[in-house]
Coordinates of C-alpha atoms in Angstrom, one line a residue:
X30 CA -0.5 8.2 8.4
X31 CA -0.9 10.3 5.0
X32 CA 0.6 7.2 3.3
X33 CA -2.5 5.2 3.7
X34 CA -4.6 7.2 2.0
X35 CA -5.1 7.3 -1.8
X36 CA -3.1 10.3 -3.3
X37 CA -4.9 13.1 -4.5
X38 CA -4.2 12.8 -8.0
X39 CA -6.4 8.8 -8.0
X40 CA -9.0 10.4 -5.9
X41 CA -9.7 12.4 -7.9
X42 CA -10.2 9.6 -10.8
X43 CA -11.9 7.2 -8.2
X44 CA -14.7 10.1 -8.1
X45 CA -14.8 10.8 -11.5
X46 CA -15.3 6.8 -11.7
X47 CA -18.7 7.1 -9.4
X48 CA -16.5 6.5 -5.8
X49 CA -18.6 8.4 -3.4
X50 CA -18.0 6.3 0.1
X51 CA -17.6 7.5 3.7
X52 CA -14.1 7.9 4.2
X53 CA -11.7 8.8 7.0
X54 CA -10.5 11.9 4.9
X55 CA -10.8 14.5 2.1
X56 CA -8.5 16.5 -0.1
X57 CA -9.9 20.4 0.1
X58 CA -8.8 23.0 -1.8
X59 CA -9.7 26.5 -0.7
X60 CA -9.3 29.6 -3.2
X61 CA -7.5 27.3 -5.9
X62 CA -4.5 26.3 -3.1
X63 CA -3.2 23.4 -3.4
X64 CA -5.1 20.6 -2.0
X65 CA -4.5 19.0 1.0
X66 CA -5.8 15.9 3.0
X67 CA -8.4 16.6 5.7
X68 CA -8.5 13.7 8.0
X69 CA -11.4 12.1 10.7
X70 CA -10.9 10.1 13.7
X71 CA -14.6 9.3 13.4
X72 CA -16.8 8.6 10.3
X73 CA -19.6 10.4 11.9
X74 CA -17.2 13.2 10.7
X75 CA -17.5 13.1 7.5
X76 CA -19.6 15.1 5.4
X77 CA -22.2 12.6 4.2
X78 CA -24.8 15.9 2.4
X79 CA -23.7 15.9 -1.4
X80 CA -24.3 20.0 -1.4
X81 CA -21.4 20.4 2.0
X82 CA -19.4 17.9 0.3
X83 CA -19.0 19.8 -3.3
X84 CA -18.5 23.1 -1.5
X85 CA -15.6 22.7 0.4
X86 CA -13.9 19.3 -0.8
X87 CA -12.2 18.4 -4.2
X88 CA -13.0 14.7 -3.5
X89 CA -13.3 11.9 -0.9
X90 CA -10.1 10.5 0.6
X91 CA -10.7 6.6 0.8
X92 CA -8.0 4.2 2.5
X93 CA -6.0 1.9 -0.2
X94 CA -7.9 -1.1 1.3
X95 CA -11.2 0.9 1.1
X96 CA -10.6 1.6 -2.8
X97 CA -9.9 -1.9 -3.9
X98 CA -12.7 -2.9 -1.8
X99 CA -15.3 -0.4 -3.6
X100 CA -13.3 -2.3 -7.3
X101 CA -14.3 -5.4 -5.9
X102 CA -17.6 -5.0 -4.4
X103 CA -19.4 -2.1 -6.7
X104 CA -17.3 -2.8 -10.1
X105 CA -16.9 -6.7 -9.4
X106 CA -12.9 -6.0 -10.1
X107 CA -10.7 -7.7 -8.2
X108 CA -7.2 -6.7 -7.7
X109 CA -4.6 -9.3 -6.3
X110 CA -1.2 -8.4 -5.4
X111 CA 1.4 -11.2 -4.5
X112 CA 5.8 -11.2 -3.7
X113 CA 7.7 -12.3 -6.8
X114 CA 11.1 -11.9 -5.1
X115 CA 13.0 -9.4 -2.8
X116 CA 12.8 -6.8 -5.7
X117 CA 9.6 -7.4 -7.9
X118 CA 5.8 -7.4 -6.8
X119 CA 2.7 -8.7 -9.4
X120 CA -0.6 -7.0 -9.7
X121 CA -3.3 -9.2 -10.9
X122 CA -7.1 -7.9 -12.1
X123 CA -9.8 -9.6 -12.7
X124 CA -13.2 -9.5 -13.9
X125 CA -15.4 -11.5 -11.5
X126 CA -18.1 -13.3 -13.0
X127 CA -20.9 -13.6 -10.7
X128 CA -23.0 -16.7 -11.2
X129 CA -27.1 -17.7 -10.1
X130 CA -26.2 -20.2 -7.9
X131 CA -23.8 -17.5 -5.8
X132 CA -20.6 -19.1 -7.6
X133 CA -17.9 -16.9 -9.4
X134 CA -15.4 -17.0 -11.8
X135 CA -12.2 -14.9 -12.1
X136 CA -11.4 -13.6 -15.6
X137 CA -7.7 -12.2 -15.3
X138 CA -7.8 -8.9 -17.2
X139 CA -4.5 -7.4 -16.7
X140 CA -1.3 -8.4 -15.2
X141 CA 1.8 -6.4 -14.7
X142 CA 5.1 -6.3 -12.4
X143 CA 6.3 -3.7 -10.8
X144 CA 9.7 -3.1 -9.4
X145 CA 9.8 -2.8 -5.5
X146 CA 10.7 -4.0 -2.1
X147 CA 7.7 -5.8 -0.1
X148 CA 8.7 -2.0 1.7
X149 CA 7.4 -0.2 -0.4
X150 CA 3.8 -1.5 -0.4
X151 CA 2.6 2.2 -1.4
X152 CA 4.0 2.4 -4.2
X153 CA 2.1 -1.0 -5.3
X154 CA -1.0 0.0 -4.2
X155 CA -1.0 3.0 -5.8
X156 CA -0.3 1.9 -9.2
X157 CA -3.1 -1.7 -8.6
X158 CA -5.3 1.2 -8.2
X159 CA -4.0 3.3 -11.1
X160 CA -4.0 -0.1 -13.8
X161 CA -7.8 -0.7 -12.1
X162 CA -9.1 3.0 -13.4
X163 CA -8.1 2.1 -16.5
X164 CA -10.4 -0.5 -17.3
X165 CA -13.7 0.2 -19.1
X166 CA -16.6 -1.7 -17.5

């Protein structure tokens, strides 16, 4: 189940980029160990007091699906991921342009491919999330 959380090293970015959700896990680190993933079966959980949260976690542990959500819906990014072939997956971004009228646009921002089965969805994931951080908004 580790798998389906964002690895520690993009949570951390994701909270340096204002991510601050309830999540079904945390990465702590006690006495400068290495951190680890703390996981809840419940979101009621969580720590949701900013002062319990900066004393005994590094950073929030969101769910892939969870972090390109919070791009989506808090940074209006949108990440799209579609098949190629057997061998080669496409990440898509784009800025979404919210109109008055409720109507959007998608501005495409960055595209790359990236060479992997549709088995090893991770590993796409992972680096969507990873081109995403690097955009400036």
């Amino acid at each position: 189940m580790d798998k389906l959380f964002v690895p520690y090293e993009l949570a951390i970015l994701l909270k340096e980029k204002g991510f601050n959700e309830l999540c079904f896990g945390e990465y702590r680190q006690w006495d400068g160990n290495t951190p680890y993933l703390q996981k809840y079966q419940d979101l009621d959980e969580c720590s949701t007091d900013p002062a319990d949260y900066e004393y005994t976690t590094e950073c929030k542990a969101p769910l892939h699906q969870q972090a390109i959500d919070w791009f989506r819906n808090t940074l209006n990014l949108h990440i799209d991921i579609s098949t190629l072939n057997n061998s080669l997956q496409q990440i898509k971004i784009y800025k979404i342009r919210k109109f008055k009228d409720e109507s959007y646009q998608l501005e495409e921002i960055n595209s790359i491919g990236i060479s992997c089965t549709i088995f090893e969805n991770i590993k796409v994931y992972n680096k969507a999330i990873e081109e995403a951080l690097k955009i400036k908004i």
